[in-house]
Tab-separated table of C-alpha atoms in Angstrom:
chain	number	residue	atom	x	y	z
A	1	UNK	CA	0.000	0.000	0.000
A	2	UNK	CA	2.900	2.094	1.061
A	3	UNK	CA	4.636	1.768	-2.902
A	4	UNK	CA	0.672	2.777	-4.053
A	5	UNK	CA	0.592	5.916	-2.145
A	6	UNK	CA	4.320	6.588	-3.099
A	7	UNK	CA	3.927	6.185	-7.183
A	8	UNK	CA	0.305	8.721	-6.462
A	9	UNK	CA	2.265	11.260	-4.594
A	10	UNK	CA	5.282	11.260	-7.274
A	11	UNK	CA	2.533	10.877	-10.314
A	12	UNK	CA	0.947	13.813	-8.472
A	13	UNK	CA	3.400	15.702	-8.362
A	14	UNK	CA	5.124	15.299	-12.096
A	15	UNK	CA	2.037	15.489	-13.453
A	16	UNK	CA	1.890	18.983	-11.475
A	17	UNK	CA	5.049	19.911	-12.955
A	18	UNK	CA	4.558	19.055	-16.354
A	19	UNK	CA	0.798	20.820	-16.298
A	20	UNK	CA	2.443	24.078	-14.711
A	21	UNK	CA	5.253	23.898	-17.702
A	22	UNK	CA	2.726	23.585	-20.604
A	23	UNK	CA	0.307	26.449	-19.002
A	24	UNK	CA	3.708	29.008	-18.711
A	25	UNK	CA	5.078	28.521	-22.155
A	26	UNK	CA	1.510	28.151	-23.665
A	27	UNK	CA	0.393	31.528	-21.874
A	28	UNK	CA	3.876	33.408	-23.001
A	29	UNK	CA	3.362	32.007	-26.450
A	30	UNK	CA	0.201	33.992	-26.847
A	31	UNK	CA	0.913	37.280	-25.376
A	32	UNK	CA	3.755	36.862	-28.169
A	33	UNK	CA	1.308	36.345	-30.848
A	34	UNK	CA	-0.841	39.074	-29.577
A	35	UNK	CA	1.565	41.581	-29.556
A	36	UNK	CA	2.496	40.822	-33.003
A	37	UNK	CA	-0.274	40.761	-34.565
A	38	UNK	CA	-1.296	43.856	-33.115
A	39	UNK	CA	1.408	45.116	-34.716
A	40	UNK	CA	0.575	43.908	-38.288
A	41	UNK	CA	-2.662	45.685	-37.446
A	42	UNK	CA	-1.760	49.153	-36.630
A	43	UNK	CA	-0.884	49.600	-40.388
A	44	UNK	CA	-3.892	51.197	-41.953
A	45	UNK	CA	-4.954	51.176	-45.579
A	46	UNK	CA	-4.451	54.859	-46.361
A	47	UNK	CA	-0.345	54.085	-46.288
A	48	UNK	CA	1.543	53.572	-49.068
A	49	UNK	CA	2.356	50.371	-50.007
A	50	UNK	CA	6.382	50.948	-49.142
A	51	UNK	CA	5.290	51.798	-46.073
A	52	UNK	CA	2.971	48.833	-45.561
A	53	UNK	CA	5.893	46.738	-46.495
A	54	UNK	CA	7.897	48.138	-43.996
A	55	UNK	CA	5.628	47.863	-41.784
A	56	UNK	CA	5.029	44.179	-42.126
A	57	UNK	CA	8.816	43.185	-42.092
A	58	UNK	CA	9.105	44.671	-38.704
A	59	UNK	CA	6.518	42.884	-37.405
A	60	UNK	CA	7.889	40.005	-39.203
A	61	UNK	CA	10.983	40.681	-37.314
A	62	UNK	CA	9.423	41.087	-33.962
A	63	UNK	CA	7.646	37.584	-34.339
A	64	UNK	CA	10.820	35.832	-35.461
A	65	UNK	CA	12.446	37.512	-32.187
A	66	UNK	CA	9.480	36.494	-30.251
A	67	UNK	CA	9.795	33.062	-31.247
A	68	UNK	CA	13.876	32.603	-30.615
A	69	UNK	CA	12.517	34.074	-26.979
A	70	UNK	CA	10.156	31.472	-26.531
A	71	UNK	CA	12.473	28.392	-27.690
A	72	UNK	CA	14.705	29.612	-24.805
A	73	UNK	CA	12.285	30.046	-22.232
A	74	UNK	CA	10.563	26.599	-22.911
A	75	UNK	CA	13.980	24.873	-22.898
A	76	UNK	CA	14.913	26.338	-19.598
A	77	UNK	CA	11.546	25.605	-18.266
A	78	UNK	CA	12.005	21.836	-19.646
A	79	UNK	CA	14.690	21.931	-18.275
A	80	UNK	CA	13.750	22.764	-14.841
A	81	UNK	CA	10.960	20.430	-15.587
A	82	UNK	CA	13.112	17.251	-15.979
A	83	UNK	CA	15.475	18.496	-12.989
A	84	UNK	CA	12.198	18.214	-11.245
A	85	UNK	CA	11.142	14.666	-12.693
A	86	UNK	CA	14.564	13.417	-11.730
A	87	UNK	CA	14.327	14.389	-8.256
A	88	UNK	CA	10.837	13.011	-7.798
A	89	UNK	CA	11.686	9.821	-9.153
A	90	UNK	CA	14.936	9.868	-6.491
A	91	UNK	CA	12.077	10.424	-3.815
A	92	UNK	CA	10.693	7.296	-4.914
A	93	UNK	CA	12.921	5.122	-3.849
A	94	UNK	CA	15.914	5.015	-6.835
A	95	UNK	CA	19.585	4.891	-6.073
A	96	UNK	CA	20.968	7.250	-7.480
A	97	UNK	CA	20.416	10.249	-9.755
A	98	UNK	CA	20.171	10.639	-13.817
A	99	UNK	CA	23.473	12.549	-14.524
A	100	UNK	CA	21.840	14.999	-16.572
A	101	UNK	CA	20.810	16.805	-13.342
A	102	UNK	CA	24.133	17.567	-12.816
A	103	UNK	CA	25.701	14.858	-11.256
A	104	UNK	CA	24.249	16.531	-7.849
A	105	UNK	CA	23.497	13.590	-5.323
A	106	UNK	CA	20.619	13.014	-2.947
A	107	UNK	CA	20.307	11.525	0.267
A	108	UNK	CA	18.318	8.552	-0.157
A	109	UNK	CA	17.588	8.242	3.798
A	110	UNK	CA	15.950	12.026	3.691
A	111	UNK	CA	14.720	11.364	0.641
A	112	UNK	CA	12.221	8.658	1.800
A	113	UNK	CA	11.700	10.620	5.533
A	114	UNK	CA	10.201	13.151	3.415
A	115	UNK	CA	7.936	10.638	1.560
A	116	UNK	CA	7.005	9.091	4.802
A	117	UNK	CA	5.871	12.481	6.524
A	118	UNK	CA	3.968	12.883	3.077
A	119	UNK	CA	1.995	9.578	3.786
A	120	UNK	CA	1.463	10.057	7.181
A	121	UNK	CA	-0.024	13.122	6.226
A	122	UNK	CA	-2.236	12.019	3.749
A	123	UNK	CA	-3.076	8.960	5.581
A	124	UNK	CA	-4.505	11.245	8.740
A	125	UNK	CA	-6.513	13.133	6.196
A	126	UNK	CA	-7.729	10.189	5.016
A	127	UNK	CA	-9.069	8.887	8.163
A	128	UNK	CA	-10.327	12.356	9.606
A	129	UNK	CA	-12.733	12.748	6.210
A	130	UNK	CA	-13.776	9.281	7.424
A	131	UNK	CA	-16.276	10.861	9.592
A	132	UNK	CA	-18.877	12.385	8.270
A	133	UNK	CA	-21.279	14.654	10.487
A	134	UNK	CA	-24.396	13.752	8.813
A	135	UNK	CA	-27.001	16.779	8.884
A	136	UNK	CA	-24.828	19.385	9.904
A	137	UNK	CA	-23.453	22.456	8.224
A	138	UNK	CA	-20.808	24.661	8.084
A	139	UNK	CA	-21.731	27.894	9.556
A	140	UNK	CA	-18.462	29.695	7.747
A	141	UNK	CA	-18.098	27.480	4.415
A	142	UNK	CA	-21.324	25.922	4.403
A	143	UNK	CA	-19.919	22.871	3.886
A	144	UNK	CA	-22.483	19.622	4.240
A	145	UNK	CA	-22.017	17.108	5.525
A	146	UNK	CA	-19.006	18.333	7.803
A	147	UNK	CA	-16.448	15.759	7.502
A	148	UNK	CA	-13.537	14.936	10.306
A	149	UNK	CA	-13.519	16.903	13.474
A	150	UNK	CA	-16.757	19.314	14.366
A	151	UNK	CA	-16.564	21.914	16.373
A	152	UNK	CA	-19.842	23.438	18.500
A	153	UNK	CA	-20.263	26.318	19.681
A	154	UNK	CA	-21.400	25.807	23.249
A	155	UNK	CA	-22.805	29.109	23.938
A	156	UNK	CA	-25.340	29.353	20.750
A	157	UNK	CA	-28.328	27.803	20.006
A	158	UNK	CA	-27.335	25.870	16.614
A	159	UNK	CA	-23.128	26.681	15.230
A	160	UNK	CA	-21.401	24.684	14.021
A	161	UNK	CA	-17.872	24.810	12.061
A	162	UNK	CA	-15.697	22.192	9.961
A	163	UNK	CA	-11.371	21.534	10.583
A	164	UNK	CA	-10.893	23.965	7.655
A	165	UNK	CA	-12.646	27.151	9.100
A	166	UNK	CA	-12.140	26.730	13.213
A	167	UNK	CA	-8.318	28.326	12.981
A	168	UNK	CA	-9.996	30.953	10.680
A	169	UNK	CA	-11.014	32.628	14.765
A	170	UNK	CA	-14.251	34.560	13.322
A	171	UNK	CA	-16.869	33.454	15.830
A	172	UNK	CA	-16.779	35.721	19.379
A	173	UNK	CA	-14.032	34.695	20.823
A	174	UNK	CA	-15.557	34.690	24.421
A	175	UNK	CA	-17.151	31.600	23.427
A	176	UNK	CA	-16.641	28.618	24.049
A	177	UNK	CA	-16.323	25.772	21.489
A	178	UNK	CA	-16.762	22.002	21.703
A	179	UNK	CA	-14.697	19.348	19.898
A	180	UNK	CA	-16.714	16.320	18.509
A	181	UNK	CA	-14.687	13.717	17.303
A	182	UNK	CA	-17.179	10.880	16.660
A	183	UNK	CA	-20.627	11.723	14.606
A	184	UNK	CA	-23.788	12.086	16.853
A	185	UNK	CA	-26.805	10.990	15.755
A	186	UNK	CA	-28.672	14.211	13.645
A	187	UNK	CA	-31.558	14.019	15.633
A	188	UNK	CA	-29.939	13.540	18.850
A	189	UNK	CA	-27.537	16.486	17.944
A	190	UNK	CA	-28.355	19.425	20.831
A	191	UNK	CA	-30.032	22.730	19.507
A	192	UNK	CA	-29.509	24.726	22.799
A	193	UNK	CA	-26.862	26.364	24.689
A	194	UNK	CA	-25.173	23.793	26.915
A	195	UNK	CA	-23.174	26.807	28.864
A	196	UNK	CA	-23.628	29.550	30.521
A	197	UNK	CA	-21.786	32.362	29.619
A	198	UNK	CA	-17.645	31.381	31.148
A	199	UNK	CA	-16.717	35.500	30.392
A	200	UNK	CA	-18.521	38.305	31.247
A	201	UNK	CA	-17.729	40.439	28.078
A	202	UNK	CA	-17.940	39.480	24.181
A	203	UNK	CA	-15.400	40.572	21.649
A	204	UNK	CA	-18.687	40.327	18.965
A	205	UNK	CA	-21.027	42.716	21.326
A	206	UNK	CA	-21.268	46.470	19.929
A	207	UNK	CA	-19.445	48.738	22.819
A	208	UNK	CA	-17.125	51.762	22.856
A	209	UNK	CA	-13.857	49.633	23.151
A	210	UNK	CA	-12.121	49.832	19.587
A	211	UNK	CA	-9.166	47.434	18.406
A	212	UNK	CA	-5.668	48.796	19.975
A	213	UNK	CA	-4.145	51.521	18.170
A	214	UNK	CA	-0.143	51.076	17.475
A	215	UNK	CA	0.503	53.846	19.012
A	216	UNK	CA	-0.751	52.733	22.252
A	217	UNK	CA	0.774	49.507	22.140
A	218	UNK	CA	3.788	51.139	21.841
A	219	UNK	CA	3.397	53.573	25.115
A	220	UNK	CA	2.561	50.519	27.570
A	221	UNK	CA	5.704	48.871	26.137
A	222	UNK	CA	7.404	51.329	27.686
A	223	UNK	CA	6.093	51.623	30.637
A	224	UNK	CA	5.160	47.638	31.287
A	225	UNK	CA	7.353	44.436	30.608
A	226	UNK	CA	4.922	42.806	27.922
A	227	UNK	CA	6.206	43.299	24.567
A	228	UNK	CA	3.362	43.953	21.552
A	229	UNK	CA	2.414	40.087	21.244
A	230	UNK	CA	1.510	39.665	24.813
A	231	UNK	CA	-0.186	43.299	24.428
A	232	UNK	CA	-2.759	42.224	22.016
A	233	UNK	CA	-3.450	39.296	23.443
A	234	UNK	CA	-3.924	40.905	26.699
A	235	UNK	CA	-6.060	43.036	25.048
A	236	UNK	CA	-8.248	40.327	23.641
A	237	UNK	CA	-8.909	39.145	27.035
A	238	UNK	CA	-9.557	42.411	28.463
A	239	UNK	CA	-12.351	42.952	25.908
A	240	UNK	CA	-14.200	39.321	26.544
A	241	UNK	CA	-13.960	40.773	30.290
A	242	UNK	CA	-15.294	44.141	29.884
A	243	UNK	CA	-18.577	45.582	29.953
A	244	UNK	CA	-20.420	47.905	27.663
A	245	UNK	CA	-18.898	51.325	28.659
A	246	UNK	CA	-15.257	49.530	27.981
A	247	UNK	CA	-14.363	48.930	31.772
A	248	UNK	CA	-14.159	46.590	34.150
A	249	UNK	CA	-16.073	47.321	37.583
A	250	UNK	CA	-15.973	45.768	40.590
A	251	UNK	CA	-18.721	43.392	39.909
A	252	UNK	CA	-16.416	41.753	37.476
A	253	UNK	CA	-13.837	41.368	39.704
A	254	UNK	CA	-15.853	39.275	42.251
A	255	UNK	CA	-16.655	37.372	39.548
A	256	UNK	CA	-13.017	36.689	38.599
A	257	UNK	CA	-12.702	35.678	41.958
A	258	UNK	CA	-14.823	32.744	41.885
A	259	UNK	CA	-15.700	31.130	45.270
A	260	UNK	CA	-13.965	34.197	47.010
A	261	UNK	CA	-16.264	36.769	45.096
A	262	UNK	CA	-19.077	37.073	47.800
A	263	UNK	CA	-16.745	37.051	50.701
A	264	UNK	CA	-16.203	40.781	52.328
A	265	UNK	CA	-12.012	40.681	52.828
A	266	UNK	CA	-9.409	43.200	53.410
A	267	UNK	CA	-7.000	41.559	50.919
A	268	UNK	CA	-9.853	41.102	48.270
A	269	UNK	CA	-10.492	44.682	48.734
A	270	UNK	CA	-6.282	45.974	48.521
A	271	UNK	CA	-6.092	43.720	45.298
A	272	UNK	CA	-8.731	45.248	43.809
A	273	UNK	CA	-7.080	48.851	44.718
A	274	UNK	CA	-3.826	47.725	43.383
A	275	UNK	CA	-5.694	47.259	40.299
A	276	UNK	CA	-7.258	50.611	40.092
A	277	UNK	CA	-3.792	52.512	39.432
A	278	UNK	CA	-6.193	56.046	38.737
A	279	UNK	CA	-8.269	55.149	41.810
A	280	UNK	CA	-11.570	55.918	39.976
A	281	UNK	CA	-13.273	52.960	40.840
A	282	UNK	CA	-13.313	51.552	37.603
A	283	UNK	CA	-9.970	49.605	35.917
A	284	UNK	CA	-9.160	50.921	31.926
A	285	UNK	CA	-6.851	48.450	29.699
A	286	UNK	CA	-3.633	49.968	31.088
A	287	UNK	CA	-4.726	49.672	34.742
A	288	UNK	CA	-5.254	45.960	33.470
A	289	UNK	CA	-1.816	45.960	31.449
A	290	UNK	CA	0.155	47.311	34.420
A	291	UNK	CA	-1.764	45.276	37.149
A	292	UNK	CA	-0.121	42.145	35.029
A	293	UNK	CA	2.955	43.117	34.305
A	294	UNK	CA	4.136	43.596	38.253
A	295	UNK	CA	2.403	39.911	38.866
A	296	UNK	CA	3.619	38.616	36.284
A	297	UNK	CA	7.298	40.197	35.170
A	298	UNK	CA	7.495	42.379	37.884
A	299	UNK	CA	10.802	42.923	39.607
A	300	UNK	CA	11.322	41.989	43.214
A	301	UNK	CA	11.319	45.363	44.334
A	302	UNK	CA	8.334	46.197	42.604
A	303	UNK	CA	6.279	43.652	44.246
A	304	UNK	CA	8.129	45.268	47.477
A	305	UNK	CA	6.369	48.250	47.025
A	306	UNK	CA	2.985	47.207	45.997
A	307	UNK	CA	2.933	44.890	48.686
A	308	UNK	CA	3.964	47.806	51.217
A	309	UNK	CA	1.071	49.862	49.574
A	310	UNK	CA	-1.300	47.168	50.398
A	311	UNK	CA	-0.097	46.885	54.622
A	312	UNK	CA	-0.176	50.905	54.359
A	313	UNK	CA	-4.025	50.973	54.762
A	314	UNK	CA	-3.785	54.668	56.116
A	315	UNK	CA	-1.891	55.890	53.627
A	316	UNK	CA	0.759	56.975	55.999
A	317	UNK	CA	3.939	55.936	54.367
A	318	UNK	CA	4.675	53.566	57.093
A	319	UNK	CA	3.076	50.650	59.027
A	320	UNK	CA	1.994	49.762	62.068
A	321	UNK	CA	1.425	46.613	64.103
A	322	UNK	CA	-2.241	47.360	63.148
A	323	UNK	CA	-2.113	47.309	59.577
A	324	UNK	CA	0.287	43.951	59.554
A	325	UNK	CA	-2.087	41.922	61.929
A	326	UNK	CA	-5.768	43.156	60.534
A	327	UNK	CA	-3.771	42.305	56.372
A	328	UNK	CA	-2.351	38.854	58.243
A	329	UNK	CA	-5.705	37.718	59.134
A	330	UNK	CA	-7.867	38.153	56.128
A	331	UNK	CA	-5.179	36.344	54.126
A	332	UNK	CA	-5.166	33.055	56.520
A	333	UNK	CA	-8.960	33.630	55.950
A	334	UNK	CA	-9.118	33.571	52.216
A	335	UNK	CA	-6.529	30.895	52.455
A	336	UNK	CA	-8.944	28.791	54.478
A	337	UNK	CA	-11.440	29.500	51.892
A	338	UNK	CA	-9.533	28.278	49.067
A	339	UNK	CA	-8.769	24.817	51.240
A	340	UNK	CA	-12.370	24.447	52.092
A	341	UNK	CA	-13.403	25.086	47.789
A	342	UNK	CA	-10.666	22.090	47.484
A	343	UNK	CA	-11.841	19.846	49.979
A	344	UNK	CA	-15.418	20.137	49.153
A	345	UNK	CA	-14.544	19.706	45.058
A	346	UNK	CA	-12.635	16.551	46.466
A	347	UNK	CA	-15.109	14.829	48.770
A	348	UNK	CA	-18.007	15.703	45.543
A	349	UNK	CA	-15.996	13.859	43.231
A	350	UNK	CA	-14.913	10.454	45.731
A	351	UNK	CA	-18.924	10.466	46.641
A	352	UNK	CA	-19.508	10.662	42.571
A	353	UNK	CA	-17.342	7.769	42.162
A	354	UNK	CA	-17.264	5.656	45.152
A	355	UNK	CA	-18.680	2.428	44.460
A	356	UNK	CA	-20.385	0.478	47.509
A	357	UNK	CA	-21.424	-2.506	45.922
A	358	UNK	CA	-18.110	-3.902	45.227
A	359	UNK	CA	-16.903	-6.863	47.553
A	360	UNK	CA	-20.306	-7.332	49.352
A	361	UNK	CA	-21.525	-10.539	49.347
A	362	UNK	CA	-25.239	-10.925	47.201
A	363	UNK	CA	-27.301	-10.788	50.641
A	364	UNK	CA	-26.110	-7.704	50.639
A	365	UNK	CA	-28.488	-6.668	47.818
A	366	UNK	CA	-31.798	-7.523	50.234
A	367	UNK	CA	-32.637	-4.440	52.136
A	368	UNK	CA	-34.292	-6.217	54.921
A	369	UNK	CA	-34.924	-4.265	57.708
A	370	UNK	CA	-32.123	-4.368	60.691
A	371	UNK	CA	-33.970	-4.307	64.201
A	372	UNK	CA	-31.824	-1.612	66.871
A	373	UNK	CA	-31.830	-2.887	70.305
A	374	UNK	CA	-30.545	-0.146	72.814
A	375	UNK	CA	-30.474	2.788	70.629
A	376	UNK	CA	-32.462	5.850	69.932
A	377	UNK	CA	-34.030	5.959	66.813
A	378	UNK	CA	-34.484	9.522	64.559
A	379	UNK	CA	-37.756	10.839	62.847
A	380	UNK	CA	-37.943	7.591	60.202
A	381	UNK	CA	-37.323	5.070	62.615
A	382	UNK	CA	-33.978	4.619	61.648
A	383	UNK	CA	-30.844	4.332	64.310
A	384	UNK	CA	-28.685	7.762	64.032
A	385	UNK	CA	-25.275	7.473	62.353
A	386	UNK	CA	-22.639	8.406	64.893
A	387	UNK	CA	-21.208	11.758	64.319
A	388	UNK	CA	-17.392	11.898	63.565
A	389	UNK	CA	-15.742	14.381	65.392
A	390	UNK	CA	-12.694	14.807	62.536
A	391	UNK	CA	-14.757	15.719	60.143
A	392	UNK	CA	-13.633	18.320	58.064
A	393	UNK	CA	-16.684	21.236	59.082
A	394	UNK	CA	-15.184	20.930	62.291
A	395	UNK	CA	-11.734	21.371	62.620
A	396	UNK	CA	-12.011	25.099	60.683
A	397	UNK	CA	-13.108	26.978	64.228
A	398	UNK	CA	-9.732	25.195	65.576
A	399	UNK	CA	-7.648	26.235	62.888
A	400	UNK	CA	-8.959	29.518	62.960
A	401	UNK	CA	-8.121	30.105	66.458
A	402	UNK	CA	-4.509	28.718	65.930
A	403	UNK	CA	-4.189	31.083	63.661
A	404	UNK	CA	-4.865	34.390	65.905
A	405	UNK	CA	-2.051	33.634	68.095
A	406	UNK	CA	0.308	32.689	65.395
A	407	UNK	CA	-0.210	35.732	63.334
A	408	UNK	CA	-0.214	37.733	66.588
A	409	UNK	CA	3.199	36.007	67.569
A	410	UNK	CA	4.470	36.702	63.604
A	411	UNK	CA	3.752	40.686	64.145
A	412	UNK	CA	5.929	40.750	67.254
A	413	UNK	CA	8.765	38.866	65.494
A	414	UNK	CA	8.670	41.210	62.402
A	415	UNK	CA	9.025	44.580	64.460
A	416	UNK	CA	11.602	42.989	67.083
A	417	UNK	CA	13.525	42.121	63.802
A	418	UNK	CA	13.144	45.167	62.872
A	419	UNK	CA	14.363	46.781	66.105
A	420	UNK	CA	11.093	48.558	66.537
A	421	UNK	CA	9.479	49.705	69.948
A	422	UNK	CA	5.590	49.475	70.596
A	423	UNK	CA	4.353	52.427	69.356
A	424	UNK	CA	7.301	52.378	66.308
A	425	UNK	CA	5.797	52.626	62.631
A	426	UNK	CA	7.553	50.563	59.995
A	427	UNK	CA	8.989	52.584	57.102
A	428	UNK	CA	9.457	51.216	53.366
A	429	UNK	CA	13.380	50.828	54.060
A	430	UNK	CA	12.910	48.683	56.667
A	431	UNK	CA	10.238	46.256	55.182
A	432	UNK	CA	11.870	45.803	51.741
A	433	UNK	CA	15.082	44.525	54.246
A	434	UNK	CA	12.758	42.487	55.931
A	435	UNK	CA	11.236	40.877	52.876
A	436	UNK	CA	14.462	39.845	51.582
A	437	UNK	CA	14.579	37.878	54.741
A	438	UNK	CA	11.074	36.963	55.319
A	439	UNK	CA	8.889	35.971	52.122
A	440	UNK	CA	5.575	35.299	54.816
A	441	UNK	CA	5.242	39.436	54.163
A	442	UNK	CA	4.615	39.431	50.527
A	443	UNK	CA	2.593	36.074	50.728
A	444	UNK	CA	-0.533	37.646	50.424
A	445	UNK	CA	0.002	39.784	47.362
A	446	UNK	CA	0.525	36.700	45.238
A	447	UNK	CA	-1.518	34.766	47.082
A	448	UNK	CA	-4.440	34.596	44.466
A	449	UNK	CA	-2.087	34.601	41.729
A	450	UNK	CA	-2.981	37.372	38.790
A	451	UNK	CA	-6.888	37.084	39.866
A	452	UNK	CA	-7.592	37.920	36.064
């Protein structure tokens, strides 16, 4: 089958070469004989008939030059033609190489790698058209059936798109598309949205944000570490997060947040301020841009001074014992938060697929009634189920208050290191030394990673 496919692909391709050849010269031939006869024509009648004869051996000149063109042409495009021909025929498997090429060798072992990778590929195409989407349409091409991989658009009613137009990227790119290997049934194909909306923008949705001029590019490459790639991409996700007035608000932001958007936090709340570089309530595309770029690329001592920023809740310039213990404590508690999200995610998925039945012995499958002797019995007559007192919903309050003397104990440890009395405030020299030493004092300004 392999030799088959091999004598197609170098059959296709001569006869490609050959076809190309005859359309070139064919094509330059008759420009030639255009041009001359248009110049037998543009002698007219009222000339004499010296001049007519003049006339028609110039012409007669310019075709016989035409024609010497043409021979050369269409032997150097034979030529190029055989050179072709030759190699093709080397691709197929033959030792060596017809000395009219040149005497120019070819690596066999290449040679066939090539021919393989040309197989492989044709052979994956092959079995991709294999399966054919019966009933369903291109939305782009309009191609029907749709043949290999389908694509569905999982936030619209009925879209659909083929292998050929899904790279093309013209659908809103806030939605979210499903891959569908194997043909469904037509009638059992969905016609509904099976997702709610994952972003709460859309790059297709008429607002005020326009595509990002060059120019502005260009400024927040100066003053961010994102080069004009990253840029534009940024700026495609920025406009699937966006609302209509080209902003994000703080609505949006909880709901970046995801479990941790309905809780009322002190970090939550210094995040979102770091954010807001203008502090109008409301974050542009370079608040977004810059936000990223210090969580991302930032420097060390950049994060140093955003993270001082965030302890400096009075906006004071310097810290006290206050502002490190209240910033402390709401990060242990969205830390618990994020444990508890895990743990619950964990314990849904074991109950999903923990199987009981396994091991038991057949009786096990009668659900006779067990009589209790010596215990109390709940509303349905059944005995109680003994609580267990390591559950999970009960060692939180114990962590919690574990925590209140450790963070407490942490404070007192940061200012002693600091050589700082009771009533001392904690400049921005002294914490970016500290921070070099302790990493605990920027934990909380990474904590949620780049929330968008």
């Amino acid at each position: 089958m392999q030799e088959s496919v091999q004598n197609m692909l170098v059959g296709f391709c001569v006869g490609a070469v050959s076809v190309g050849v005859a359309v070139a010269v064919a094509h330059r031939l008759q420009l030639m004989q255009f041009a001359a006869v248009r110049s037998i024509q543009k002698g007219t009648p009222a000339r004499s008939s010296e001049q007519s004869t003049t006339d028609l051996e110039a012409a007669t000149m310019q075709a016989v030059q035409a024609e010497d063109v043409l021979t050369r042409e269409s032997a150097q495009a034979l030529h190029e033609a055989r050179e072709t021909i030759l190699t093709l025929r080397a691709l197929s498997g033959a030792d060596q190489v017809n000395e009219d090429v040149g005497g120019t060798s070819i690596n066999t072992t290449e040679s066939q790698n090539i021919l393989n990778l040309l197989y492989n590929i044709a052979e994956d195409q092959a079995r991709k058209e294999g399966y054919v989407h019966r009933g369903i349409t291109c939305n782009i091409c309009n191609t029907s059936p749709v043949c290999g991989t389908r694509y569905k658009c999982g936030n619209c009613v009925d879209y659909d798109v083929c292998e050929r137009c899904e790279p093309l990227d013209i659908h809103d790119k806030s939605h979210v598309f499903i891959k569908i290997s194997i043909p469904l049934p037509p009638l059992a194909s969905p016609r509904a949205a099976l997702f709610k909306p994952l972003f709460t923008g859309s790059t297709a949705r008429d607002h005020s944000l326009q595509p990002i001029s060059w120019s502005h590019v260009k400024r927040l490459q100066k003053i961010t570490h994102f080069d004009h790639f990253e840029l534009e991409a940024l700026y495609e996700q920025y406009r699937c997060l966006c609302d209509a007035e080209g902003v994000i608000k703080r609505d949006t932001f909880n709901f970046c947040l995801g479990p941790l958007g309905t809780l009322n936090n002190l970090v939550l709340d210094r995040l979102w301020q770091f954010y807001d570089f203008n502090d109008d309530g409301v974050v542009d595309f370079d608040d977004f841009a810059k936000g990223l770029s210090v969580l991302v690329k930032g420097t060390q001592e950049e994060k140093t001074r955003f993270a001082f920023q965030g302890y400096d809740i009075e906006k004071k310039n310097s810290l006290s014992r206050e502002n490190l213990t209240k910033l402390l404590k709401a990060y242990f508690q969205v830390s618990i938060e994020l444990v508890r999200d895990v743990v619950k995610a964990c314990e849904e998925e074991m109950m999903l697929n923990f199987d009981d039945s396994q091991g038991k012995p057949v009786s096990s499958l009668f659900n006779a009634p067990i009589p209790a002797t010596g215990q109390g019995k709940t509303a349905d007559g059944k005995p109680p189920i003994p609580g267990n007192p390591g559950a999970t919903k009960n060692m939180w309050p114990v962590m919690e208050a574990m925590s209140q003397d450790a963070i407490e104990e942490m404070v007192d440890n940061v200012f002693k290191d600091a050589k700082l009395q009771a009533g001392d405030r904690m400049s921005y020299q002294a914490f970016k030394e500290l921070g070099t030493i302790d990493s605990s004092l920027m934990s909380w300004f990474d904590a949620l990673g780049t929330v968008f």
